[in-house]
XYZ file of C-alpha atoms in Angstrom:
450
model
C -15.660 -9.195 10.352
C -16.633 -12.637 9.414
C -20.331 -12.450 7.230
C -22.645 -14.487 6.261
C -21.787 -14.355 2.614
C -18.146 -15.204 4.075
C -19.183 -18.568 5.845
C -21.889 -19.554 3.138
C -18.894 -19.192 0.702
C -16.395 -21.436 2.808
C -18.934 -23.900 3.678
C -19.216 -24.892 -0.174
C -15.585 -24.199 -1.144
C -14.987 -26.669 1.447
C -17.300 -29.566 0.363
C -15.656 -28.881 -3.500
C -12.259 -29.092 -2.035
C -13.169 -32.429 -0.363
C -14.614 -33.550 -3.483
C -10.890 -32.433 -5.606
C -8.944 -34.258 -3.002
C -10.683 -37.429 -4.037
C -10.218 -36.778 -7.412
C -6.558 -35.781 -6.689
C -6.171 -39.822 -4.993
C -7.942 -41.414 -7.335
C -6.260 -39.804 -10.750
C -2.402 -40.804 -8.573
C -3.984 -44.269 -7.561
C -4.745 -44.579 -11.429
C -1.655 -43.586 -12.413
C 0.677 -46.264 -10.660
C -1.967 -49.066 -10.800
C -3.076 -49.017 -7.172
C -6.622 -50.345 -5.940
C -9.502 -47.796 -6.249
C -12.834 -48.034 -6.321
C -13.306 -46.243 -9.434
C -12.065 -46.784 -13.015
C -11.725 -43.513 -13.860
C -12.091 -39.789 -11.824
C -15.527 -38.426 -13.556
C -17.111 -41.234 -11.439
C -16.578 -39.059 -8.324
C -19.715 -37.688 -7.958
C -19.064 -33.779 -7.002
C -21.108 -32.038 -3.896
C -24.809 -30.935 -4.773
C -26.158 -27.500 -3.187
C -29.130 -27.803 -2.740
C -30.834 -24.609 -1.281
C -27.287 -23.172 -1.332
C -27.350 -19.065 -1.728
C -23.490 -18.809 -1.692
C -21.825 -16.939 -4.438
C -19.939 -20.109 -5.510
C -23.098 -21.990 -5.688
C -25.200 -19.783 -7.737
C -22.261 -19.468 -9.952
C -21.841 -23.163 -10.511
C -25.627 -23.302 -10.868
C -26.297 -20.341 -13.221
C -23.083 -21.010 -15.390
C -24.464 -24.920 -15.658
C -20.801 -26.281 -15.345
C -20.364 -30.095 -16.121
C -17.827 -32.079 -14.416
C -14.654 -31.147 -15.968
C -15.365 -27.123 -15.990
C -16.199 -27.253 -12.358
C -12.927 -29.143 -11.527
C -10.762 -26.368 -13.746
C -12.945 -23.965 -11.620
C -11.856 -25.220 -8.615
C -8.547 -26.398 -9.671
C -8.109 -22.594 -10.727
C -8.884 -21.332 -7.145
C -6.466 -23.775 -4.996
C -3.564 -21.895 -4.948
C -5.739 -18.485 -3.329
C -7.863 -20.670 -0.859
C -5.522 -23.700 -0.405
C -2.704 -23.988 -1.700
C -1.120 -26.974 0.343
C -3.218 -29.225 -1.429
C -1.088 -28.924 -4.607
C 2.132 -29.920 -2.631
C 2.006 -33.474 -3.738
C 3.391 -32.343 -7.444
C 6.391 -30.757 -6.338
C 7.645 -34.361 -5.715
C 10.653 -34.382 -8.350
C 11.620 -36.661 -10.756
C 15.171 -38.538 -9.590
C 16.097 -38.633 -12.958
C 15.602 -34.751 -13.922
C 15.868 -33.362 -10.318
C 12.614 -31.423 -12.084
C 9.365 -31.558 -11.466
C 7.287 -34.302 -13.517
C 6.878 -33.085 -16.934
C 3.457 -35.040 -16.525
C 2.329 -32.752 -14.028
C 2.842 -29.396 -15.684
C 2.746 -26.532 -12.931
C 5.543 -24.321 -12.081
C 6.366 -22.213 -9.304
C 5.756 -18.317 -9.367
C 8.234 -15.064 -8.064
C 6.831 -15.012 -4.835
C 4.415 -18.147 -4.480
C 6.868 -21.231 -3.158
C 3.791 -23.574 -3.672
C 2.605 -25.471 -7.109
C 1.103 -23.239 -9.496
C -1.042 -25.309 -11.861
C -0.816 -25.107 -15.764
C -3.822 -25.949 -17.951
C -1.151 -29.182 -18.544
C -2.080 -29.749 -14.700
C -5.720 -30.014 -15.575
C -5.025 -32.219 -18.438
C -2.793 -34.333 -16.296
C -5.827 -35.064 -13.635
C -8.539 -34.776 -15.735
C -7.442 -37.070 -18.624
C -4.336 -39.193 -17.564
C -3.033 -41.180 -20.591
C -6.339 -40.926 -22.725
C -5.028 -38.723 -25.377
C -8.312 -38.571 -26.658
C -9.860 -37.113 -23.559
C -6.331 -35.047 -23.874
C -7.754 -33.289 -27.213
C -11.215 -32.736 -25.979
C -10.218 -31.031 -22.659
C -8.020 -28.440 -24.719
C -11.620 -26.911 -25.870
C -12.548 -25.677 -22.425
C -9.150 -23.326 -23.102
C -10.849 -21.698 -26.503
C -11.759 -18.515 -27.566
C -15.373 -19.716 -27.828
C -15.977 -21.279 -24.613
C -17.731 -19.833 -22.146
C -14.481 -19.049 -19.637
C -12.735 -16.974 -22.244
C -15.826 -15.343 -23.592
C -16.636 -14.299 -20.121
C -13.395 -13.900 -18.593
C -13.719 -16.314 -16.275
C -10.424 -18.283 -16.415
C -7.752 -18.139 -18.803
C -4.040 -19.916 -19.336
C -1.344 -17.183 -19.181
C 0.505 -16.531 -22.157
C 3.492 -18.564 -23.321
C 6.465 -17.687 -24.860
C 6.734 -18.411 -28.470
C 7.105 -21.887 -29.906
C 6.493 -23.478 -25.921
C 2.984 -25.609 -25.406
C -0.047 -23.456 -24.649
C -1.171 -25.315 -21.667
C 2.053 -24.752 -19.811
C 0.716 -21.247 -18.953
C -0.363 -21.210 -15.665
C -4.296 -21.176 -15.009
C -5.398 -17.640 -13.971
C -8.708 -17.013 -12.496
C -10.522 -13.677 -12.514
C -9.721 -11.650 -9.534
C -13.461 -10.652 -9.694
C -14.300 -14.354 -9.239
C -11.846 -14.596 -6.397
C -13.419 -11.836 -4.165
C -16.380 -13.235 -5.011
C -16.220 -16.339 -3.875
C -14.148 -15.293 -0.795
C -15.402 -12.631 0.694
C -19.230 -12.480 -1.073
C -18.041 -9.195 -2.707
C -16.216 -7.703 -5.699
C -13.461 -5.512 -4.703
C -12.463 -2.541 -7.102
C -8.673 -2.978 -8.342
C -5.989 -1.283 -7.216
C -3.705 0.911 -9.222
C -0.518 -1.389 -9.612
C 2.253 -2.700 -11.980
C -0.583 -5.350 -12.227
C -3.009 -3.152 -13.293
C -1.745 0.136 -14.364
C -5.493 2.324 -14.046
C -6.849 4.291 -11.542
C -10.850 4.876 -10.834
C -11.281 8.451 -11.856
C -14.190 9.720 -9.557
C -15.341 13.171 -9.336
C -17.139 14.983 -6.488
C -18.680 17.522 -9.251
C -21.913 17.198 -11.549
C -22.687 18.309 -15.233
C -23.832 21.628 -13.766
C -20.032 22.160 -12.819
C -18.943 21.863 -16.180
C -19.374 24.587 -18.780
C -19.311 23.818 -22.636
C -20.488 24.975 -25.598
C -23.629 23.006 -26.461
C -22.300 21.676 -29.522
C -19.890 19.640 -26.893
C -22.835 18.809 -25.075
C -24.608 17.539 -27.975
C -21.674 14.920 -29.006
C -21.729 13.657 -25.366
C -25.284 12.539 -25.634
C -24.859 10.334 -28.438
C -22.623 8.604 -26.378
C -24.520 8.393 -23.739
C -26.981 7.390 -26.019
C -24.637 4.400 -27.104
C -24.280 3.577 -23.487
C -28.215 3.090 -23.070
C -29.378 1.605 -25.904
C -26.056 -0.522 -27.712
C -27.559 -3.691 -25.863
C -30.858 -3.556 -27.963
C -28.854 -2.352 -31.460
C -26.820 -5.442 -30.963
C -29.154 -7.927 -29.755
C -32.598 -7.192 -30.952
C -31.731 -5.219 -33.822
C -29.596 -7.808 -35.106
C -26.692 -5.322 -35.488
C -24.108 -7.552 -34.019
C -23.130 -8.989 -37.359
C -22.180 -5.352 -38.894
C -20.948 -3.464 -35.871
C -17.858 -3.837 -33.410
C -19.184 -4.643 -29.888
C -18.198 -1.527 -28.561
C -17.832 1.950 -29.063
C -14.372 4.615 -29.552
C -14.537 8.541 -28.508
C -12.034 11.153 -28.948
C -11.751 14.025 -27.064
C -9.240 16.078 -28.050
C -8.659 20.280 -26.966
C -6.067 22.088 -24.808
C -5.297 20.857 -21.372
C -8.050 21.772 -18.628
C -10.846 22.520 -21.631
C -12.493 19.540 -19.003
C -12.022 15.921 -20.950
C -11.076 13.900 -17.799
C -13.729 15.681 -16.235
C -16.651 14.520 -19.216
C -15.505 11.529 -19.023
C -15.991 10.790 -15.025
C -19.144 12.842 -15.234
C -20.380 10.152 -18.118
C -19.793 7.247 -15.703
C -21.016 8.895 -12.590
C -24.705 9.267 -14.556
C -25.109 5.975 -15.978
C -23.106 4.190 -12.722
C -19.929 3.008 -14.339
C -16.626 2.718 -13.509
C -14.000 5.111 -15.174
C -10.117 3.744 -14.760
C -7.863 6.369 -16.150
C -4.815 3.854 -17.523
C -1.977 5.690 -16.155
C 0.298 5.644 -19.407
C 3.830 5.915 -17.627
C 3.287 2.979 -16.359
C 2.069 1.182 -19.205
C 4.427 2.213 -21.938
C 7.876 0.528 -21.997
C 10.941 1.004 -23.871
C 11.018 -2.580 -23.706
C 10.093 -4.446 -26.841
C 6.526 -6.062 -26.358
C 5.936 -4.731 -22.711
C 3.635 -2.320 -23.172
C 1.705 -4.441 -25.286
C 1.567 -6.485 -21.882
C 0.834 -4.189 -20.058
C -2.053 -3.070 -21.946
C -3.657 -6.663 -21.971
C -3.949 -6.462 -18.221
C -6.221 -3.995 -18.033
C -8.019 -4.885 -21.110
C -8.199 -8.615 -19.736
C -9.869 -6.829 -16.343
C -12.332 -4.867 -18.026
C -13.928 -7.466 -20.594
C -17.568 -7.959 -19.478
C -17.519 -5.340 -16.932
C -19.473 -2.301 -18.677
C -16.011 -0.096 -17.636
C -15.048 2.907 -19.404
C -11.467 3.135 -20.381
C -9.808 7.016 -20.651
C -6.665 7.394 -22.465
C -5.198 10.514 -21.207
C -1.809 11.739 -23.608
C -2.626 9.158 -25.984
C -0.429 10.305 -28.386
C 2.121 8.925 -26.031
C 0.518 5.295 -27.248
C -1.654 6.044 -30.595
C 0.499 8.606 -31.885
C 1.305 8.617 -35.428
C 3.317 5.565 -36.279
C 7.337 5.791 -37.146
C 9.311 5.351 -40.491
C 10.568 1.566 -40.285
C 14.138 2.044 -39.867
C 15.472 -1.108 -38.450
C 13.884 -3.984 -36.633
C 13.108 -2.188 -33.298
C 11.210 0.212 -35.781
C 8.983 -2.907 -36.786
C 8.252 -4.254 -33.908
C 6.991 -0.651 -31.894
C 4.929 -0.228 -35.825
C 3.130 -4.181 -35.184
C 2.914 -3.500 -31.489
C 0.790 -0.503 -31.909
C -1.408 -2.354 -34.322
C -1.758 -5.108 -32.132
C -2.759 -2.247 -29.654
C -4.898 -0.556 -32.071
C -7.014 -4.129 -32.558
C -7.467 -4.458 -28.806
C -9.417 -1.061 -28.266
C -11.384 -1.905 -31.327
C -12.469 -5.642 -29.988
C -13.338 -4.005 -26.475
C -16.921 -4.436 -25.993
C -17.022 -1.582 -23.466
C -16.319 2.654 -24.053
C -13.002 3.550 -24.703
C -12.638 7.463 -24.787
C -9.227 8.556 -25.838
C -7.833 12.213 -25.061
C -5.336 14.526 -26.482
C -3.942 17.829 -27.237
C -4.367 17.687 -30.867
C -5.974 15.445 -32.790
C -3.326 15.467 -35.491
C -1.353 14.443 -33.126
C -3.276 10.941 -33.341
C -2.502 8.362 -36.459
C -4.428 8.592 -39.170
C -5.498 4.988 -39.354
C -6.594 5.298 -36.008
C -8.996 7.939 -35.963
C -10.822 6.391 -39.123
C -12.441 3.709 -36.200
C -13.536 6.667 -34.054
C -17.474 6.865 -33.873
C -17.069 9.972 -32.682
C -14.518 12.867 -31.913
C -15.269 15.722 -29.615
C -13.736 19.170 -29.762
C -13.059 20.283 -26.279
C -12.134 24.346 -27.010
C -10.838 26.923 -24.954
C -14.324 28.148 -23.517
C -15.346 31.783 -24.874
C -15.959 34.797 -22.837
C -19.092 34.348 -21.579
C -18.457 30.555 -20.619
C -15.456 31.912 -19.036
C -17.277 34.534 -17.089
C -19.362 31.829 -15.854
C -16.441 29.527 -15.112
C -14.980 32.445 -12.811
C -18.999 33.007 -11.094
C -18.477 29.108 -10.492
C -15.488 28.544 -8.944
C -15.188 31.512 -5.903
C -16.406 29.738 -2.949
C -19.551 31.008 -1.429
C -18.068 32.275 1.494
C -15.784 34.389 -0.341
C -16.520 38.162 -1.048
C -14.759 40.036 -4.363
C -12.681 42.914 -4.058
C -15.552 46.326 -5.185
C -12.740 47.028 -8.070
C -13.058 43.374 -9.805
C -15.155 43.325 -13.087
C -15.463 39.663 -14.043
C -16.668 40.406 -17.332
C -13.626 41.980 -18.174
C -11.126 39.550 -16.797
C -13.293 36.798 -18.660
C -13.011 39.067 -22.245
C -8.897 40.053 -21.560
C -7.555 36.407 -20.553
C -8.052 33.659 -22.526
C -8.137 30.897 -20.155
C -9.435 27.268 -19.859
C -11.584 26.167 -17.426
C -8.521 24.261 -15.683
C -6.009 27.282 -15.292
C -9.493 29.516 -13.765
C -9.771 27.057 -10.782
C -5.908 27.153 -10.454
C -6.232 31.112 -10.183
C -9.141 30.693 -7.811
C -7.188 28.408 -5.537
C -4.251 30.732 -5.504
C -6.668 33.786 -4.899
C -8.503 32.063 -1.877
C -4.958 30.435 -0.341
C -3.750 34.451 -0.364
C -6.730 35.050 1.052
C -6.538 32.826 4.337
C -2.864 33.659 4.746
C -4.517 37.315 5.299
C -6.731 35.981 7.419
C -9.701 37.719 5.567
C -12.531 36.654 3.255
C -11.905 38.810 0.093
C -10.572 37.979 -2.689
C -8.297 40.664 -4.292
C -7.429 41.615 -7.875
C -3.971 41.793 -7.588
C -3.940 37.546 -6.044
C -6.393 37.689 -9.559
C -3.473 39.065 -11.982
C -0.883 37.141 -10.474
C -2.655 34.437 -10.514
C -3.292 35.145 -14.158
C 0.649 35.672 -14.742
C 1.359 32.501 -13.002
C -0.973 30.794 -15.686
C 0.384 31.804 -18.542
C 3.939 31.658 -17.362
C 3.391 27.864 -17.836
C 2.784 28.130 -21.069
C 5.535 30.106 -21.368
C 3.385 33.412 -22.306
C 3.335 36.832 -20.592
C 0.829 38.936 -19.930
């Protein structure tokens, strides 16, 4: 369906796009000495808004961009909106059979069209002024306001090779945004190796002890007030931006569960990075991988949950040979990354020895998720029955809860089992023996008996 935001959004892209064809003419008229009515591209005026409420507008307008970020900007967005405009560059040279060097840009795995390279911008945007050259480069800093808001970036480079021959990325936020009107979530891919963990349950659903309880307010405290420590407080000039949590207790003690719960209350987004798909035997991959979905989340209040983190943070290795070295710096590079994320990382695991050392020093907090006692187990079992379901007269609860030492994870496992035997019978009661063997079945996975 074709919205308002939609049409709003393509009636300014297109005005922009008119305005970067001109400058495209003019900066190749320039460059072989052909009449133009202009000595140089910045005297191309580019389209005014005015009364504009597109998302491409107000952006432009709120973000103040001068002449040369807004043509990045839209230089940046050609190759998703139109790409056909860039076909001019794939001219080649005779000499090379390449494409000009002058023009940067490569082609992609898939894309058959002109991907532009911050050398691209520099190309158009400066020509031969190699002065113009070294103030452009700027707009590609740390410090500028597209890095520092992850706005557009220049993919990495392989050692040694120019920086601007990284092709110019823009943020797929951006992208929906000005397309569509609206921000679409990501989508768990090689691209971006996360899920959104969502849960259909609230705190009442979860039992744990209330020292547990306690250590998950102070981050939600964090959450609600970290803005006014850093800002008004003055605290940005002591503290890291954001904030590190580790959860660590035996599997279904509920730390995936905490942590979706934490985002449901405050409204944020909780992508689970799926670690099979980010780790990689392959030396510097998984760093890689990693950046993607750090490079997503910057700016975006998301909170990141490590699941098995051991698999990523565990402790690090003796340095045996250069492979050795390289997993040891790649981890630290790693390491550096969670502690410049402005956002909530929580990190989970089995054991928290299992963790490096080094690590868990830049924790501001670690939570001990236990195996819940007898009466939080008796409560776990109340919970999880459904309502429709009646118990067998000889089932005691309390004494299940004080004789099996369970997690809250493995009780809704036996309670699914239970209730499954239970419509195979084609009844509504739930019997002890489906209780016991659900019990066995349990502990067989942890390779215990009853």
């Amino acid at each position: 369906m074709v919205t308002e935001k939609i049409i709003d959004n393509a009636s300014d892209l297109e005005k922009e796009l008119t305005w970067f064809k001109e400058i495209l003419k003019t900066r190749s008229a320039l460059n072989s000495n052909k009449e133009t009515p202009y000595k140089q591209v910045e005297e191309i005026d580019p389209p005014y808004f005015n009364g504009s409420t597109s998302a491409y507008s107000k952006f432009v307008r709120t973000h103040e961009l001068n002449f040369d970020e807004r043509f990045i900007l839209i230089l940046a967005l050609v190759p998703h909106i139109k790409p056909e405009l860039l076909d001019a560059f794939l001219v080649k040279n005779n000499m090379t059979q390449k494409i000009y060097t002058e023009f940067g840009g490569k082609t992609g795995k898939d894309h058959a069209g002109f991907l532009p390279t911050g050398e691209t911008a520099m190309f158009i945007l400066a020509g031969r002024n190699l002065a113009k050259r070294f103030y452009l480069q700027r707009l590609f800093e740390n410090g500028h306001i597209f890095a520092k808001e992850s706005i557009l970036w220049l993919e990495d480079v392989n050692g040694g090779e120019p920086f601007l021959s990284g092709a110019l990325t823009v943020s797929q936020e951006l992208l929906d945004l000005f397309t569509t009107g609206e921000v679409r979530k990501p989508v768990f891919s090689q691209q971006f190796p996360a899920r959104l963990l969502t849960t259909p349950m609230d705190w009442e659903d979860l039992v744990l002890p209330n020292p547990v309880r306690n250590r998950i307010l102070e981050i939600e405290t964090w959450l609600h007030h970290h803005e006014v420590l850093m800002n008004d407080w003055g605290m940005d000039k002591k503290l890291k931006a954001g904030y590190r949590a580790l959860f660590y207790g035996p599997p279904g003690t509920g730390k995936t569960l905490t942590a979706s719960l934490i985002g449901k209350k405050i409204g944020a987004d909780v992508y689970q990075i799926d670690l099979s798909k980010v780790v990689s035997k392959f030396i510097g991959e998984t760093e890689k991988n990693l950046s993607r979905v750090f490079d997503r989340a910057e700016n975006k209040d998301w909170i990141l949950f490590f699941d098995e983190a051991e698999a990523l943070f565990g402790k690090r290795t003796s340095v045996n040979d250069a492979h050795d070295r390289y997993a040891n710096q790649e981890v630290a590079y790693l390491l550096q990354r969670i502690e410049d994320y402005n956002g909530l990382v929580i990190l989970a695991s089995n054991l928290r020895s299992n963790l490096d050392d080094a690590f868990t020093r830049r924790f501001q907090t670690m939570v001990h998720f236990p195996v819940p006692k007898p009466e939080e187990r008796m409560k776990l079992w109340k919970q999880g029955f459904p309502a429709v379901a009646a118990l067998e007269s000889r089932i005691d609860l309390r004494d299940i809860s004080k004789k099996y030492e369970l997690a809250g994870g493995s009780i809704i496992n036996i309670v699914q089992y239970c209730s499954l035997m239970a419509l195979k019978r084609e009844d509504q009661t739930i019997r002890l023996q489906d209780i016991i063997e659900g019990v066995r079945r349990e502990f067989h996975k942890s390779g215990m008996t009853l």
